[in-house]
Structures are given as C-alpha cells and as structure tokens.
C-alpha cells in the first residue's frame, strides 16, 4: 500500500473515531477483554502471545475499527488448516468472540463431511437421501488434483435427491438464522439442475448471483436450515459435484470460515488446482494458515516444507493479491504417541523463517504453548487427547482464546494509535 493511500485511510479512520466519541449509540472503539476470554494455565508463555509483524494486518484492523464504531462492514476471515481446524473447536472459540465484538455476519463455509466419510464440526447436521462419493486433497495423492474451497469434494449420480444442512449450536437453544447461501459446485454440461428451499418456512430461495465456481441464493425470510434438491432434466446430465456451502445472514460483521482436512499438509492444498481460486471468491480480508503438525510426524516433513509453503502461499497471493496472510506454528505434540517429537522445533522454525523472509504476520503458538516438550503439560492438565497429537475440547478452547486475545491486542493497539493521531490533530 503506498504512503498517500495509507495516509488517506488513516485520516478517514480518525474522523470516524472522533465521531464515535460523541454518538452514544456506537460501541466504544476498543474491545474490552473479560475474564471469560483469558486462559490461566501457568505453563503458557503469555508474554509471547502476540502477533509478530502485525503491521501487515493494517487493512484488516482498519475494517474492524470502522465496523466497531459505525457498522456496515462485512469482514471475511478464512482460516485454513488440518484436523485441528477441521473439528472447529479452536475456531469456534475465536469466531464467537470476534462476532460478539464486531457483529455476526454468518457461519461461513460448511461442507457435508459426513457424506464424504469424515468427521467434521458439530454445529450443523447433514442428512441426504442420495448416495454420495467423497474424497479430499489429503487422501488423493495425485501430483495435481481438482479439489476446491473446502479441500473436499462430493459427487452423486443419483438422478434425483435432497440433502439438508441444519445449523445448530449446542451452547444455546438455537443457532443464528441466515438468508444467504452460496453453493460452490462444478459447472459442466453434464451437471444436474438444482434449487434450494426450506420446508420449515415454506420458502424456495432465489438464485441471484452466479460465477465460474458458484451460485448464490437468497431467502426472503431468515432460516436455520436449507435443502439442496438436485434433479436430472436432460439426458446429457449425469452428476452433480459439490465443493461446499457458504452460509451468511446479510448483516454487517464477521464471517469466520474454518477450512480443515484430516492429515493435511501444505503440500496437499498446494496440489489442488481450484483451491486458491475458490478461496479468492470469498473476498477475504484476512487469511490464516495453521499447519505443520502432520509435517512433523515424519523426518521427511521438514525437508521440503519451506518450498511447499511457498507454493501454496504464492497461489493464494496470486488469486487474492494484497490480502494479509497470518501464519501460525503448531502447538507441541508427541510423535506417533511414542514420545516427544524431535521434528516439531524444526517445523516451527521453518514457519517462523518463512514469515520473516516474506513479510507475513505470525502467531507462534509453539512458543506460546510452552515450546519443546510442552505437550507433557498439556496432557497432564487434560488438554491433550489420548492420541497425544490432538487436543481435548478444553485444549482447543484455550488455543482459540489465546488466538482471539492476540488479535484483540493488536486491534486495541491500533485504536490507541488512532486516538493519539486524533489528539495530535486537535491540538
């Protein structure tokens, strides 16, 4: 971003800040950190819980600020990773807190993992009367693959059928309603026709937006579920292939997309031809990449990691130029349940070096969580699961809170800088 444009954006933010001080209906610019947001385990390195090279996040922080004080912004966060992200325990903690602070604009990307034979998040259910065949970019070891936005793909040749996705939230009695669904699918001459509807509210959604990868539908009234009904209407139609669904509510605020694949490495996403182009269709304001655990499960992982990171990140930057990217290091874990992982320090070091050499933001969870052999502390406190690689729900909740705290620290620091700028102009 050039200096002239940067000064213009800062000046605009200063005006918004000043206005917010005299309009009581706006929330305070800074976000209060409550006791519920904190993590009290003594073995954590709390002094290390900050984002390195955070200046690269400036465009993202500016949009958060405008949304906080005046609204009207839809901010898209895309979090990419492996099984730690797939389960949605960590990202759920961060998502809920970010949406409480800046507004809830929707659940974001979901995929019918159950139909592809995979575990997945627990905040939505999937039912279908069709037979689907699914695969993902980690299982398919082809040199180049065609997986899209979720890293998964589903296909059915059943001539007619329905699949229903119902949002639920186990922490409350109901889930946030939505009105907008974007279907990511493969457009081809042999693809079935389909439509979206909701039986509960007796609505058929209107298809209003289409591009090369997706169709976007709108319901007139909020719904908590939708069904996609596909149908063969011509002899040339043989199948339908789905990459995922994006669920939104058309309000301003945060959409926090969590995209994970069991066993995924940087290499697996880098081999997917359509992943980066479809990610760009979300119009992200921040892209977070959290991998490294699976590379650390074998000696060969560290050897090619730097180049594999570069391959994936270059693809994303080509498709989504100028979007801030934040890398994270993995927390410590055991090696195949047998003992301390000797490869994890090297993996974390490579990720740190890549971020530094390419000017990317970094959240160093490996150091924050205690560094070498810290997995023993997570396990002794019930935060690490029985397989000694994944974490318990409490463990992921702790990581999600820590990540939220690091983001809010940078945001509040940004607001403080704006306040100083405003005070200087008033003098």
GROMACS .gro file of C-alpha atoms in nm:
model
  427
    1UNK     CA    1   0.000   0.000   0.000
    2UNK     CA    2   0.153   0.339  -0.099
    3UNK     CA    3   0.202   0.613   0.159
    4UNK     CA    4  -0.052   0.852   0.004
    5UNK     CA    5  -0.328   0.591   0.015
    6UNK     CA    6  -0.229   0.489   0.366
    7UNK     CA    7  -0.250   0.848   0.492
    8UNK     CA    8  -0.593   0.883   0.334
    9UNK     CA    9  -0.724   0.572   0.509
   10UNK     CA   10  -0.577   0.680   0.844
   11UNK     CA   11  -0.738   1.024   0.808
   12UNK     CA   12  -1.074   0.862   0.737
   13UNK     CA   13  -1.038   0.642   1.045
   14UNK     CA   14  -0.950   0.944   1.258
   15UNK     CA   15  -1.274   1.115   1.151
   16UNK     CA   16  -1.475   0.804   1.233
   17UNK     CA   17  -1.300   0.781   1.569
   18UNK     CA   18  -1.383   1.142   1.653
   19UNK     CA   19  -1.746   1.098   1.553
   20UNK     CA   20  -1.776   0.788   1.766
   21UNK     CA   21  -1.683   0.982   2.077
   22UNK     CA   22  -1.997   1.195   2.061
   23UNK     CA   23  -2.253   0.939   1.945
   24UNK     CA   24  -2.359   0.718   2.231
   25UNK     CA   25  -2.529   0.459   2.010
   26UNK     CA   26  -2.189   0.344   1.885
   27UNK     CA   27  -1.989   0.096   2.087
   28UNK     CA   28  -1.657   0.208   2.237
   29UNK     CA   29  -1.382   0.169   1.977
   30UNK     CA   30  -1.170  -0.053   2.199
   31UNK     CA   31  -1.278  -0.407   2.282
   32UNK     CA   32  -1.288  -0.500   2.648
   33UNK     CA   33  -1.113  -0.823   2.741
   34UNK     CA   34  -1.309  -1.005   3.011
   35UNK     CA   35  -1.208  -1.280   3.249
   36UNK     CA   36  -1.400  -1.523   3.030
   37UNK     CA   37  -1.155  -1.451   2.746
   38UNK     CA   38  -0.844  -1.533   2.947
   39UNK     CA   39  -0.651  -1.858   2.986
   40UNK     CA   40  -0.499  -1.927   3.327
   41UNK     CA   41  -0.258  -2.220   3.278
   42UNK     CA   42   0.076  -2.132   3.436
   43UNK     CA   43   0.291  -2.325   3.186
   44UNK     CA   44   0.178  -2.098   2.899
   45UNK     CA   45   0.417  -1.827   2.784
   46UNK     CA   46   0.168  -1.542   2.798
   47UNK     CA   47   0.435  -1.282   2.721
   48UNK     CA   48   0.478  -1.447   2.381
   49UNK     CA   49   0.107  -1.426   2.295
   50UNK     CA   50   0.123  -1.154   2.033
   51UNK     CA   51   0.127  -1.135   1.654
   52UNK     CA   52   0.467  -1.081   1.502
   53UNK     CA   53   0.495  -0.844   1.204
   54UNK     CA   54   0.144  -0.725   1.288
   55UNK     CA   55   0.184  -0.411   1.075
   56UNK     CA   56   0.095  -0.626   0.773
   57UNK     CA   57  -0.255  -0.663   0.917
   58UNK     CA   58  -0.329  -0.289   0.895
   59UNK     CA   59  -0.602  -0.311   0.624
   60UNK     CA   60  -0.779  -0.580   0.829
   61UNK     CA   61  -0.755  -0.377   1.151
   62UNK     CA   62  -0.888  -0.068   0.975
   63UNK     CA   63  -1.200  -0.252   0.865
   64UNK     CA   64  -1.251  -0.394   1.214
   65UNK     CA   65  -1.237  -0.041   1.354
   66UNK     CA   66  -1.490   0.102   1.109
   67UNK     CA   67  -1.725  -0.189   1.175
   68UNK     CA   68  -1.686  -0.149   1.552
   69UNK     CA   69  -1.773   0.221   1.563
   70UNK     CA   70  -2.014   0.268   1.273
   71UNK     CA   71  -2.108  -0.070   1.123
   72UNK     CA   72  -2.172  -0.150   0.762
   73UNK     CA   73  -1.865  -0.368   0.707
   74UNK     CA   74  -1.867  -0.737   0.616
   75UNK     CA   75  -1.530  -0.879   0.715
   76UNK     CA   76  -1.427  -1.219   0.584
   77UNK     CA   77  -1.172  -1.424   0.780
   78UNK     CA   78  -1.053  -1.750   0.621
   79UNK     CA   79  -0.875  -1.999   0.849
   80UNK     CA   80  -0.709  -2.291   0.665
   81UNK     CA   81  -0.558  -2.594   0.836
   82UNK     CA   82  -0.554  -2.961   0.918
   83UNK     CA   83  -0.760  -3.170   1.163
   84UNK     CA   84  -0.704  -2.912   1.437
   85UNK     CA   85  -0.910  -2.668   1.228
   86UNK     CA   86  -1.149  -2.925   1.080
   87UNK     CA   87  -1.306  -3.002   1.418
   88UNK     CA   88  -1.395  -2.631   1.463
   89UNK     CA   89  -1.330  -2.636   1.839
   90UNK     CA   90  -1.050  -2.381   1.828
   91UNK     CA   91  -1.204  -2.167   1.554
   92UNK     CA   92  -1.545  -2.175   1.726
   93UNK     CA   93  -1.393  -2.003   2.031
   94UNK     CA   94  -1.231  -1.736   1.817
   95UNK     CA   95  -1.534  -1.692   1.591
   96UNK     CA   96  -1.782  -1.642   1.876
   97UNK     CA   97  -1.563  -1.382   2.044
   98UNK     CA   98  -1.485  -1.193   1.724
   99UNK     CA   99  -1.854  -1.186   1.632
  100UNK     CA  100  -1.952  -1.069   1.980
  101UNK     CA  101  -1.707  -0.781   1.942
  102UNK     CA  102  -1.768  -0.688   1.578
  103UNK     CA  103  -2.102  -0.839   1.474
  104UNK     CA  104  -2.221  -1.174   1.344
  105UNK     CA  105  -2.247  -1.190   0.965
  106UNK     CA  106  -2.288  -1.565   0.940
  107UNK     CA  107  -2.140  -1.910   0.997
  108UNK     CA  108  -1.928  -1.911   0.683
  109UNK     CA  109  -1.813  -2.215   0.487
  110UNK     CA  110  -1.951  -2.559   0.570
  111UNK     CA  111  -1.918  -2.894   0.397
  112UNK     CA  112  -2.119  -3.220   0.434
  113UNK     CA  113  -1.820  -3.407   0.581
  114UNK     CA  114  -2.040  -3.693   0.699
  115UNK     CA  115  -2.134  -3.777   0.340
  116UNK     CA  116  -1.763  -3.789   0.248
  117UNK     CA  117  -1.684  -4.033   0.530
  118UNK     CA  118  -1.509  -3.778   0.750
  119UNK     CA  119  -1.563  -3.626   1.091
  120UNK     CA  120  -1.647  -3.257   1.098
  121UNK     CA  121  -1.780  -2.969   1.308
  122UNK     CA  122  -2.068  -3.034   1.545
  123UNK     CA  123  -2.254  -2.707   1.496
  124UNK     CA  124  -2.451  -2.835   1.195
  125UNK     CA  125  -2.612  -3.161   1.086
  126UNK     CA  126  -2.640  -3.317   0.741
  127UNK     CA  127  -2.899  -3.559   0.604
  128UNK     CA  128  -2.939  -3.689   0.249
  129UNK     CA  129  -3.144  -3.946   0.057
  130UNK     CA  130  -2.879  -3.972  -0.215
  131UNK     CA  131  -2.565  -4.183  -0.233
  132UNK     CA  132  -2.262  -3.955  -0.240
  133UNK     CA  133  -1.897  -4.038  -0.310
  134UNK     CA  134  -1.647  -3.808  -0.139
  135UNK     CA  135  -1.274  -3.753  -0.127
  136UNK     CA  136  -1.027  -3.486  -0.018
  137UNK     CA  137  -0.692  -3.340  -0.113
  138UNK     CA  138  -0.503  -3.539   0.150
  139UNK     CA  139  -0.639  -3.880   0.056
  140UNK     CA  140  -0.587  -3.816  -0.316
  141UNK     CA  141  -0.211  -3.813  -0.371
  142UNK     CA  142  -0.223  -3.718  -0.740
  143UNK     CA  143   0.052  -3.471  -0.841
  144UNK     CA  144  -0.224  -3.224  -0.932
  145UNK     CA  145  -0.582  -3.251  -0.802
  146UNK     CA  146  -0.904  -3.059  -0.860
  147UNK     CA  147  -1.034  -3.005  -0.507
  148UNK     CA  148  -1.185  -2.668  -0.437
  149UNK     CA  149  -1.258  -2.438  -0.148
  150UNK     CA  150  -1.302  -2.693   0.130
  151UNK     CA  151  -1.029  -2.933   0.023
  152UNK     CA  152  -1.311  -3.188  -0.011
  153UNK     CA  153  -1.544  -3.281  -0.293
  154UNK     CA  154  -1.872  -3.476  -0.312
  155UNK     CA  155  -2.032  -3.629  -0.620
  156UNK     CA  156  -2.357  -3.813  -0.678
  157UNK     CA  157  -2.504  -3.973  -0.988
  158UNK     CA  158  -2.842  -4.031  -0.821
  159UNK     CA  159  -3.085  -3.873  -1.073
  160UNK     CA  160  -3.294  -3.701  -0.806
  161UNK     CA  161  -3.240  -3.632  -0.438
  162UNK     CA  162  -3.231  -3.391  -0.145
  163UNK     CA  163  -2.960  -3.301   0.103
  164UNK     CA  164  -3.041  -3.089   0.411
  165UNK     CA  165  -2.799  -2.890   0.625
  166UNK     CA  166  -2.932  -2.768   0.959
  167UNK     CA  167  -2.739  -2.524   1.176
  168UNK     CA  168  -2.735  -2.590   1.547
  169UNK     CA  169  -2.540  -2.452   1.842
  170UNK     CA  170  -2.500  -2.680   2.140
  171UNK     CA  171  -2.426  -2.385   2.368
  172UNK     CA  172  -2.767  -2.221   2.313
  173UNK     CA  173  -3.117  -2.337   2.229
  174UNK     CA  174  -3.099  -2.212   1.872
  175UNK     CA  175  -2.849  -2.123   1.600
  176UNK     CA  176  -2.815  -1.786   1.429
  177UNK     CA  177  -3.055  -1.767   1.131
  178UNK     CA  178  -2.933  -1.689   0.782
  179UNK     CA  179  -3.072  -1.570   0.449
  180UNK     CA  180  -2.786  -1.622   0.201
  181UNK     CA  181  -2.630  -1.948   0.079
  182UNK     CA  182  -2.353  -1.973  -0.179
  183UNK     CA  183  -2.316  -2.317  -0.337
  184UNK     CA  184  -1.967  -2.397  -0.464
  185UNK     CA  185  -2.002  -2.662  -0.733
  186UNK     CA  186  -1.861  -2.772  -1.068
  187UNK     CA  187  -2.040  -2.615  -1.359
  188UNK     CA  188  -2.041  -2.853  -1.654
  189UNK     CA  189  -2.274  -2.954  -1.938
  190UNK     CA  190  -2.340  -3.286  -1.762
  191UNK     CA  191  -2.429  -3.131  -1.424
  192UNK     CA  192  -2.777  -3.180  -1.276
  193UNK     CA  193  -3.005  -2.883  -1.219
  194UNK     CA  194  -3.065  -2.790  -0.855
  195UNK     CA  195  -3.254  -2.550  -0.631
  196UNK     CA  196  -3.251  -2.452  -0.262
  197UNK     CA  197  -3.555  -2.449  -0.035
  198UNK     CA  198  -3.657  -2.467   0.330
  199UNK     CA  199  -3.952  -2.682   0.438
  200UNK     CA  200  -3.981  -2.521   0.782
  201UNK     CA  201  -4.060  -2.175   0.644
  202UNK     CA  202  -4.204  -2.294   0.311
  203UNK     CA  203  -3.957  -2.093   0.102
  204UNK     CA  204  -3.772  -2.151  -0.222
  205UNK     CA  205  -3.455  -1.944  -0.243
  206UNK     CA  206  -3.390  -1.711  -0.535
  207UNK     CA  207  -3.070  -1.761  -0.737
  208UNK     CA  208  -2.938  -1.408  -0.791
  209UNK     CA  209  -2.559  -1.432  -0.835
  210UNK     CA  210  -2.350  -1.672  -1.043
  211UNK     CA  211  -1.985  -1.700  -1.141
  212UNK     CA  212  -1.749  -1.968  -1.271
  213UNK     CA  213  -1.740  -2.156  -0.940
  214UNK     CA  214  -2.063  -2.087  -0.757
  215UNK     CA  215  -2.426  -1.979  -0.740
  216UNK     CA  216  -2.564  -1.760  -0.460
  217UNK     CA  217  -2.920  -1.797  -0.332
  218UNK     CA  218  -3.128  -1.570  -0.109
  219UNK     CA  219  -3.423  -1.650   0.118
  220UNK     CA  220  -3.679  -1.375   0.178
  221UNK     CA  221  -3.703  -1.465   0.548
  222UNK     CA  222  -3.434  -1.598   0.785
  223UNK     CA  223  -3.395  -1.976   0.806
  224UNK     CA  224  -3.193  -2.216   1.022
  225UNK     CA  225  -3.164  -2.487   0.758
  226UNK     CA  226  -3.174  -2.537   0.384
  227UNK     CA  227  -3.215  -2.828   0.145
  228UNK     CA  228  -3.048  -2.860  -0.191
  229UNK     CA  229  -3.261  -3.059  -0.434
  230UNK     CA  230  -3.089  -3.185  -0.749
  231UNK     CA  231  -3.268  -3.332  -1.049
  232UNK     CA  232  -3.184  -3.473  -1.388
  233UNK     CA  233  -3.381  -3.280  -1.650
  234UNK     CA  234  -3.192  -3.387  -1.963
  235UNK     CA  235  -3.020  -3.699  -2.094
  236UNK     CA  236  -2.685  -3.521  -2.102
  237UNK     CA  237  -2.700  -3.459  -1.724
  238UNK     CA  238  -2.516  -3.732  -1.533
  239UNK     CA  239  -2.397  -3.598  -1.194
  240UNK     CA  240  -2.353  -3.308  -0.955
  241UNK     CA  241  -2.028  -3.226  -0.774
  242UNK     CA  242  -2.026  -3.006  -0.462
  243UNK     CA  243  -1.725  -2.828  -0.308
  244UNK     CA  244  -1.902  -2.658  -0.017
  245UNK     CA  245  -2.163  -2.410   0.105
  246UNK     CA  246  -2.116  -2.061   0.245
  247UNK     CA  247  -2.384  -1.954   0.494
  248UNK     CA  248  -2.436  -1.582   0.569
  249UNK     CA  249  -2.707  -1.353   0.704
  250UNK     CA  250  -2.656  -1.027   0.507
  251UNK     CA  251  -2.581  -0.830   0.825
  252UNK     CA  252  -2.257  -0.644   0.887
  253UNK     CA  253  -1.989  -0.807   1.098
  254UNK     CA  254  -1.755  -1.105   1.090
  255UNK     CA  255  -1.779  -1.417   0.875
  256UNK     CA  256  -1.519  -1.663   1.007
  257UNK     CA  257  -1.461  -1.953   0.765
  258UNK     CA  258  -1.280  -2.259   0.903
  259UNK     CA  259  -1.140  -2.496   0.640
  260UNK     CA  260  -0.966  -2.815   0.753
  261UNK     CA  261  -0.871  -3.158   0.622
  262UNK     CA  262  -0.756  -3.450   0.837
  263UNK     CA  263  -0.385  -3.518   0.790
  264UNK     CA  264  -0.340  -3.214   0.564
  265UNK     CA  265  -0.003  -3.062   0.489
  266UNK     CA  266   0.091  -2.750   0.294
  267UNK     CA  267   0.170  -2.979   0.001
  268UNK     CA  268  -0.183  -3.122  -0.010
  269UNK     CA  269  -0.350  -2.784  -0.053
  270UNK     CA  270  -0.076  -2.665  -0.293
  271UNK     CA  271  -0.159  -2.956  -0.527
  272UNK     CA  272  -0.524  -2.854  -0.556
  273UNK     CA  273  -0.586  -2.665  -0.878
  274UNK     CA  274  -0.908  -2.492  -0.771
  275UNK     CA  275  -0.844  -2.426  -0.402
  276UNK     CA  276  -0.686  -2.080  -0.428
  277UNK     CA  277  -0.926  -1.951  -0.698
  278UNK     CA  278  -1.229  -2.053  -0.494
  279UNK     CA  279  -1.081  -1.907  -0.172
  280UNK     CA  280  -1.050  -1.576  -0.356
  281UNK     CA  281  -1.426  -1.586  -0.429
  282UNK     CA  282  -1.487  -1.533  -0.055
  283UNK     CA  283  -1.327  -1.186  -0.086
  284UNK     CA  284  -1.115  -1.248   0.226
  285UNK     CA  285  -0.987  -0.967   0.445
  286UNK     CA  286  -0.753  -1.198   0.636
  287UNK     CA  287  -0.622  -1.546   0.555
  288UNK     CA  288  -0.485  -1.759   0.838
  289UNK     CA  289  -0.287  -2.078   0.766
  290UNK     CA  290  -0.239  -2.327   1.051
  291UNK     CA  291  -0.046  -2.637   0.951
  292UNK     CA  292   0.274  -2.817   1.041
  293UNK     CA  293   0.156  -3.091   1.277
  294UNK     CA  294   0.145  -3.354   1.003
  295UNK     CA  295   0.476  -3.246   0.853
  296UNK     CA  296   0.623  -3.305   1.200
  297UNK     CA  297   0.506  -3.666   1.207
  298UNK     CA  298   0.797  -3.781   0.988
  299UNK     CA  299   1.157  -3.689   0.913
  300UNK     CA  300   1.078  -3.604   0.551
  301UNK     CA  301   0.836  -3.329   0.654
  302UNK     CA  302   1.086  -3.055   0.741
  303UNK     CA  303   1.298  -3.112   0.429
  304UNK     CA  304   1.056  -2.976   0.172
  305UNK     CA  305   0.832  -2.766   0.394
  306UNK     CA  306   0.969  -2.423   0.303
  307UNK     CA  307   0.910  -2.478  -0.070
  308UNK     CA  308   0.568  -2.635  -0.010
  309UNK     CA  309   0.467  -2.333   0.196
  310UNK     CA  310   0.588  -2.107  -0.083
  311UNK     CA  311   0.391  -2.299  -0.346
  312UNK     CA  312   0.062  -2.268  -0.159
  313UNK     CA  313   0.108  -1.911  -0.040
  314UNK     CA  314   0.213  -1.793  -0.386
  315UNK     CA  315  -0.103  -1.945  -0.534
  316UNK     CA  316  -0.317  -1.770  -0.274
  317UNK     CA  317  -0.141  -1.436  -0.321
  318UNK     CA  318  -0.182  -1.463  -0.698
  319UNK     CA  319  -0.558  -1.518  -0.668
  320UNK     CA  320  -0.613  -1.281  -0.373
  321UNK     CA  321  -0.347  -1.010  -0.413
  322UNK     CA  322  -0.291  -0.777  -0.122
  323UNK     CA  323  -0.487  -0.982   0.132
  324UNK     CA  324  -0.297  -1.010   0.464
  325UNK     CA  325  -0.178  -1.361   0.545
  326UNK     CA  326  -0.114  -1.474   0.901
  327UNK     CA  327   0.082  -1.796   0.959
  328UNK     CA  328   0.067  -1.996   1.282
  329UNK     CA  329   0.304  -2.256   1.420
  330UNK     CA  330   0.157  -2.579   1.561
  331UNK     CA  331   0.145  -2.650   1.933
  332UNK     CA  332   0.375  -2.925   2.060
  333UNK     CA  333   0.259  -3.287   2.038
  334UNK     CA  334   0.400  -3.637   2.063
  335UNK     CA  335   0.546  -3.840   1.776
  336UNK     CA  336   0.308  -4.126   1.695
  337UNK     CA  337   0.214  -4.150   2.064
  338UNK     CA  338   0.562  -4.286   2.143
  339UNK     CA  339   0.744  -3.989   2.290
  340UNK     CA  340   0.848  -3.629   2.245
  341UNK     CA  341   0.852  -3.511   1.885
  342UNK     CA  342   1.207  -3.423   1.772
  343UNK     CA  343   1.082  -3.269   1.445
  344UNK     CA  344   0.843  -3.014   1.593
  345UNK     CA  345   1.107  -2.749   1.682
  346UNK     CA  346   1.238  -2.761   1.323
  347UNK     CA  347   0.889  -2.731   1.175
  348UNK     CA  348   0.812  -2.428   1.393
  349UNK     CA  349   1.147  -2.273   1.298
  350UNK     CA  350   1.081  -2.310   0.925
  351UNK     CA  351   0.738  -2.147   0.955
  352UNK     CA  352   0.889  -1.859   1.155
  353UNK     CA  353   1.165  -1.814   0.897
  354UNK     CA  354   0.921  -1.814   0.607
  355UNK     CA  355   0.704  -1.550   0.772
  356UNK     CA  356   1.005  -1.332   0.845
  357UNK     CA  357   1.161  -1.363   0.500
  358UNK     CA  358   0.835  -1.300   0.316
  359UNK     CA  359   0.693  -1.026   0.537
  360UNK     CA  360   0.394  -1.220   0.671
  361UNK     CA  361   0.232  -1.195   1.012
  362UNK     CA  362   0.299  -1.482   1.252
  363UNK     CA  363   0.128  -1.622   1.562
  364UNK     CA  364   0.383  -1.852   1.726
  365UNK     CA  365   0.160  -2.099   1.909
  366UNK     CA  366   0.454  -2.336   1.953
  367UNK     CA  367   0.634  -2.085   2.175
  368UNK     CA  368   0.315  -1.960   2.342
  369UNK     CA  369   0.209  -2.313   2.437
  370UNK     CA  370   0.540  -2.381   2.610
  371UNK     CA  371   0.787  -2.481   2.339
  372UNK     CA  372   0.985  -2.808   2.329
  373UNK     CA  373   0.827  -3.098   2.518
  374UNK     CA  374   0.545  -2.878   2.644
  375UNK     CA  375   0.294  -3.142   2.529
  376UNK     CA  376   0.351  -3.314   2.865
  377UNK     CA  377   0.199  -3.014   3.045
  378UNK     CA  378  -0.100  -3.005   2.814
  379UNK     CA  379  -0.152  -3.377   2.870
  380UNK     CA  380  -0.116  -3.366   3.247
  381UNK     CA  381  -0.379  -3.092   3.268
  382UNK     CA  382  -0.631  -3.276   3.048
  383UNK     CA  383  -0.583  -3.052   2.746
  384UNK     CA  384  -0.423  -3.312   2.516
  385UNK     CA  385  -0.627  -3.608   2.390
  386UNK     CA  386  -0.543  -3.976   2.423
  387UNK     CA  387  -0.370  -3.989   2.086
  388UNK     CA  388  -0.123  -3.725   2.213
  389UNK     CA  389  -0.150  -3.529   1.887
  390UNK     CA  390  -0.497  -3.376   1.901
  391UNK     CA  391  -0.632  -3.170   2.187
  392UNK     CA  392  -0.938  -3.204   2.402
  393UNK     CA  393  -1.227  -2.962   2.367
  394UNK     CA  394  -1.082  -2.765   2.661
  395UNK     CA  395  -0.741  -2.765   2.496
  396UNK     CA  396  -0.875  -2.626   2.171
  397UNK     CA  397  -1.084  -2.374   2.362
  398UNK     CA  398  -0.767  -2.249   2.531
  399UNK     CA  399  -0.593  -2.212   2.194
  400UNK     CA  400  -0.893  -2.031   2.047
  401UNK     CA  401  -0.900  -1.785   2.335
  402UNK     CA  402  -0.525  -1.724   2.308
  403UNK     CA  403  -0.557  -1.651   1.938
  404UNK     CA  404  -0.851  -1.416   1.997
  405UNK     CA  405  -0.653  -1.233   2.264
  406UNK     CA  406  -0.360  -1.182   2.025
  407UNK     CA  407  -0.591  -1.038   1.759
  408UNK     CA  408  -0.768  -0.809   2.004
  409UNK     CA  409  -0.437  -0.688   2.148
  410UNK     CA  410  -0.332  -0.576   1.801
  411UNK     CA  411  -0.671  -0.422   1.733
  412UNK     CA  412  -0.676  -0.228   2.060
  413UNK     CA  413  -0.320  -0.110   1.995
  414UNK     CA  414  -0.435   0.014   1.653
  415UNK     CA  415  -0.721   0.207   1.819
  416UNK     CA  416  -0.477   0.363   2.067
  417UNK     CA  417  -0.262   0.483   1.777
  418UNK     CA  418  -0.569   0.639   1.612
  419UNK     CA  419  -0.655   0.814   1.939
  420UNK     CA  420  -0.307   0.962   1.957
  421UNK     CA  421  -0.337   1.073   1.595
  422UNK     CA  422  -0.673   1.235   1.667
  423UNK     CA  423  -0.532   1.415   1.973
  424UNK     CA  424  -0.245   1.546   1.764
  425UNK     CA  425  -0.480   1.690   1.501
  426UNK     CA  426  -0.696   1.852   1.769
  427UNK     CA  427  -0.401   2.044   1.912
   0.00000   0.00000   0.00000
